[in-house]
mmCIF file of C-alpha atoms in Angstrom:
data_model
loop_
_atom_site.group_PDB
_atom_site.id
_atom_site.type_symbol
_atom_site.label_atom_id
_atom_site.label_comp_id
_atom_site.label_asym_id
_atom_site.label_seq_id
_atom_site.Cartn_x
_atom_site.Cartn_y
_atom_site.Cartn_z
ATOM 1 C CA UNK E 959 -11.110 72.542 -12.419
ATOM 2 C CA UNK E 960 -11.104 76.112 -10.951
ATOM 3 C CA UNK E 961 -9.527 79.074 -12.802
ATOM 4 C CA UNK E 962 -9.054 82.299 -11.219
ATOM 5 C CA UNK E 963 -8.690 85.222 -13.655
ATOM 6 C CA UNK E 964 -7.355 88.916 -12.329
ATOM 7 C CA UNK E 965 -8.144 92.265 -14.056
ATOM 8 C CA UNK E 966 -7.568 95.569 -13.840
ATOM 9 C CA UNK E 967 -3.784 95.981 -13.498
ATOM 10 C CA UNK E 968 -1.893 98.364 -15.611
ATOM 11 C CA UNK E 969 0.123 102.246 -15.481
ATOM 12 C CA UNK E 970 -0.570 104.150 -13.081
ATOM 13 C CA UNK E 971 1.181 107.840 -11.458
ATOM 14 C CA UNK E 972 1.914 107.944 -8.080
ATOM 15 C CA UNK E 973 -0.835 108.949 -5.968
ATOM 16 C CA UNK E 974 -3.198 107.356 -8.379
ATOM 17 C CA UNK E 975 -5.618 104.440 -8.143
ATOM 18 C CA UNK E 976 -7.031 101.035 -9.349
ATOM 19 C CA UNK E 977 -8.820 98.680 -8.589
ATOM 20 C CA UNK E 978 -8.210 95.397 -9.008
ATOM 21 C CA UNK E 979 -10.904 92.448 -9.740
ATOM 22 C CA UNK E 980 -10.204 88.596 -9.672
ATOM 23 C CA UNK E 981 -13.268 86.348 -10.280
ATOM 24 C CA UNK E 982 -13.042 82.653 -9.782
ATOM 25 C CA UNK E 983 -14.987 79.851 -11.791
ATOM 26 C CA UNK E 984 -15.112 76.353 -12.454
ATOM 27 C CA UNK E 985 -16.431 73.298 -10.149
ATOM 28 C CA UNK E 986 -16.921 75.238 -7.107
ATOM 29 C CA UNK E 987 -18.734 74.548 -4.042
ATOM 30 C CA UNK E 988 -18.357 76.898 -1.594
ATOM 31 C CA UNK E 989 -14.504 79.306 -1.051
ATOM 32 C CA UNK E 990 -13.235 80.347 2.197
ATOM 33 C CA UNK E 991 -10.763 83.038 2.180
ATOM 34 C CA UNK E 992 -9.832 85.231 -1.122
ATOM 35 C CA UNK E 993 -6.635 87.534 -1.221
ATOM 36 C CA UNK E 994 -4.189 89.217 -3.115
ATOM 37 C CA UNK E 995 -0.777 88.751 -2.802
ATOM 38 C CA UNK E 996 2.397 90.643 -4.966
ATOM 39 C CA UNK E 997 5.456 89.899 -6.123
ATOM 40 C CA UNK E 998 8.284 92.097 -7.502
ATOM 41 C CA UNK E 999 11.498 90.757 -9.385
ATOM 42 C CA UNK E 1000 14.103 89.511 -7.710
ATOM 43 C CA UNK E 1001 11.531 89.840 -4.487
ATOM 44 C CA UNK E 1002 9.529 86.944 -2.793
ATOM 45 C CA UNK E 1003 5.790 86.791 -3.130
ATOM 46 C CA UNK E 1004 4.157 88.640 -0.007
ATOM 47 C CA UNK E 1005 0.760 88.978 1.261
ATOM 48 C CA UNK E 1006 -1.070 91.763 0.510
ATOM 49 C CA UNK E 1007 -4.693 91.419 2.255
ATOM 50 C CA UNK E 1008 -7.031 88.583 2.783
ATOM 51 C CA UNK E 1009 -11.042 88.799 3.399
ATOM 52 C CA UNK E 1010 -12.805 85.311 4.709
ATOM 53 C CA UNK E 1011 -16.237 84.642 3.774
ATOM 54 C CA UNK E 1012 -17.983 86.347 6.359
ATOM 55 C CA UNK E 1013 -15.906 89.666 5.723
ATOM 56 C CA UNK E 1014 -13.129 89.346 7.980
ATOM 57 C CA UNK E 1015 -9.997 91.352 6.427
ATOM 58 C CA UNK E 1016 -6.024 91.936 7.301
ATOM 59 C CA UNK E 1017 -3.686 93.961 5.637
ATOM 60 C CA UNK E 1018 -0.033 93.929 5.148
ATOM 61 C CA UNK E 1019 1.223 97.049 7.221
ATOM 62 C CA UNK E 1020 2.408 98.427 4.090
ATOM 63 C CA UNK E 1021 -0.829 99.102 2.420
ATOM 64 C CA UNK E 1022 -3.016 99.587 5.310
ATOM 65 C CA UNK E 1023 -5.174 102.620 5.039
ATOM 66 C CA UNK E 1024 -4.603 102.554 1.434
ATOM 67 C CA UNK E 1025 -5.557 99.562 -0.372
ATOM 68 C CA UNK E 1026 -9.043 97.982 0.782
ATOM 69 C CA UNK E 1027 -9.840 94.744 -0.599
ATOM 70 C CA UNK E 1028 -14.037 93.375 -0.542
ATOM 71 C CA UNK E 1029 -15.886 90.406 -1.793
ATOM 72 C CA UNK E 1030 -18.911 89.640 -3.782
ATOM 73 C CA UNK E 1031 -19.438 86.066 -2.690
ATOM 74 C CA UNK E 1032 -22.449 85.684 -5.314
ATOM 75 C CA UNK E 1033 -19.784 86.493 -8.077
ATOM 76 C CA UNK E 1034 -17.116 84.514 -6.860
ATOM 77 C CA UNK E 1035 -14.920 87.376 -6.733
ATOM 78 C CA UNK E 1036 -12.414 89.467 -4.662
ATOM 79 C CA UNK E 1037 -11.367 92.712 -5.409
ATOM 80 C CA UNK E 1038 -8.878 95.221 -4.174
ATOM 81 C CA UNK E 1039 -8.632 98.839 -4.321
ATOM 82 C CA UNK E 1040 -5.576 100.696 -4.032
ATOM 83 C CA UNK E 1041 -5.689 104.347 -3.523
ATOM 84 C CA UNK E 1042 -2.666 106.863 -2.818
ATOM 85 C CA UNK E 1043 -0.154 104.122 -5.020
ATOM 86 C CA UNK E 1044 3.666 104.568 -4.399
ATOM 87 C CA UNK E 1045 6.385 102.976 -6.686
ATOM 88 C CA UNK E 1046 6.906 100.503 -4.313
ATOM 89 C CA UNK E 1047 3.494 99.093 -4.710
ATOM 90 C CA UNK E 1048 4.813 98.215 -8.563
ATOM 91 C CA UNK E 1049 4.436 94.213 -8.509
ATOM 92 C CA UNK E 1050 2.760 91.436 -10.161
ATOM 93 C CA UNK E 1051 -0.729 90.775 -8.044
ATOM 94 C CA UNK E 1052 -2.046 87.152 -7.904
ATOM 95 C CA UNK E 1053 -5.078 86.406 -6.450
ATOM 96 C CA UNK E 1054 -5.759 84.021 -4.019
ATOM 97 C CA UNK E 1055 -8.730 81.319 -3.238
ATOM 98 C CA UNK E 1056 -9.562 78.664 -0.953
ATOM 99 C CA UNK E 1057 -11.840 76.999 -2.851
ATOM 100 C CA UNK E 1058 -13.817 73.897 -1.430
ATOM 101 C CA UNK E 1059 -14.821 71.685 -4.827
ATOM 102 C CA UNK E 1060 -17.339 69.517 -3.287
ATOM 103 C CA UNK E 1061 -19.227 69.077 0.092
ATOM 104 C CA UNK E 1062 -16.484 65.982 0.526
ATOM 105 C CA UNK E 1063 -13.498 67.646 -0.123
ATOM 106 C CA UNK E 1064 -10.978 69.510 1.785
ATOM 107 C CA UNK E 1065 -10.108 73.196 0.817
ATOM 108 C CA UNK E 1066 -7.365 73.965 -1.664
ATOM 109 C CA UNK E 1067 -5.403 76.814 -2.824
ATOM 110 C CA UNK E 1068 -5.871 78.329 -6.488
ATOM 111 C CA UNK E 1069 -3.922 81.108 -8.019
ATOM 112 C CA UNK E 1070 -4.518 83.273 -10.818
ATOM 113 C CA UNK E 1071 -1.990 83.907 -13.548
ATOM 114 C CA UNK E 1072 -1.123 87.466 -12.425
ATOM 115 C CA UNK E 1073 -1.806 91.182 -13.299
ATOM 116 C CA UNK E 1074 1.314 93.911 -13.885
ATOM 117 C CA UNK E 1075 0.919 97.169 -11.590
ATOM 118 C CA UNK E 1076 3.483 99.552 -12.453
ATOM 119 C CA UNK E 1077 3.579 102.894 -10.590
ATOM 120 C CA UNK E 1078 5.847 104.996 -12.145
ATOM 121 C CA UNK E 1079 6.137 108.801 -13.554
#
């Protein structure tokens, strides 16, 4: 079993900044790539930025030079900070794992349960 569990969302004004934190546990053996992805209502879920292992990253166009995600591969965990927020950043964020459970086994996806960021006046 492999649980994912984000922090950090919450109110923000525009302009402002959080930083997200998502650290994943369980019967792990090793985890590829880590990422955060959003979803507003009514929207589809969309790909925020993804870091592999090694500390390869992409952004979404729409938060590049803003948000900045980074690893801490000894904590199992993936964070994300978002600077200069905008009202359209307001979504639930999920994080994202690739998470290997034993030397035999294939990669598989995990998500965490979500964290609200509202950016609003």
């Amino acid at each position: 079993q492999v649980q994912l569990v984000e922090s950090g969302g919450g109110l923000v004004q525009p302009g402002g900044s959080l930083r997200l934190s998502c650290a994943a546990s369980g019967s792990i053996f090793s985890i590829n790539a880590m990422g955060w992805y959003r979803q507003a209502p009514g929207k589809q879920r969309e790909l925020v930025a993804t870091i592999i292992s090694g500390g390869s990253t992409n952004y979404a166009d729409s938060v590049k030079g803003r948000f900045t995600i980074s690893r801490d591969n000894a904590k199992n965990t993936v964070y994300l900070q978002m600077n200069s927020l905008k009202p359209e950043d307001t979504a639930v964020y999920y994080c994202n794992a690739e998470v290997r459970r034993a030397a035999w086994s294939r990669y598989r996806d995990y998500w965490g349960q979500g964290t609200q960021v509202t950016v609003s006046s």
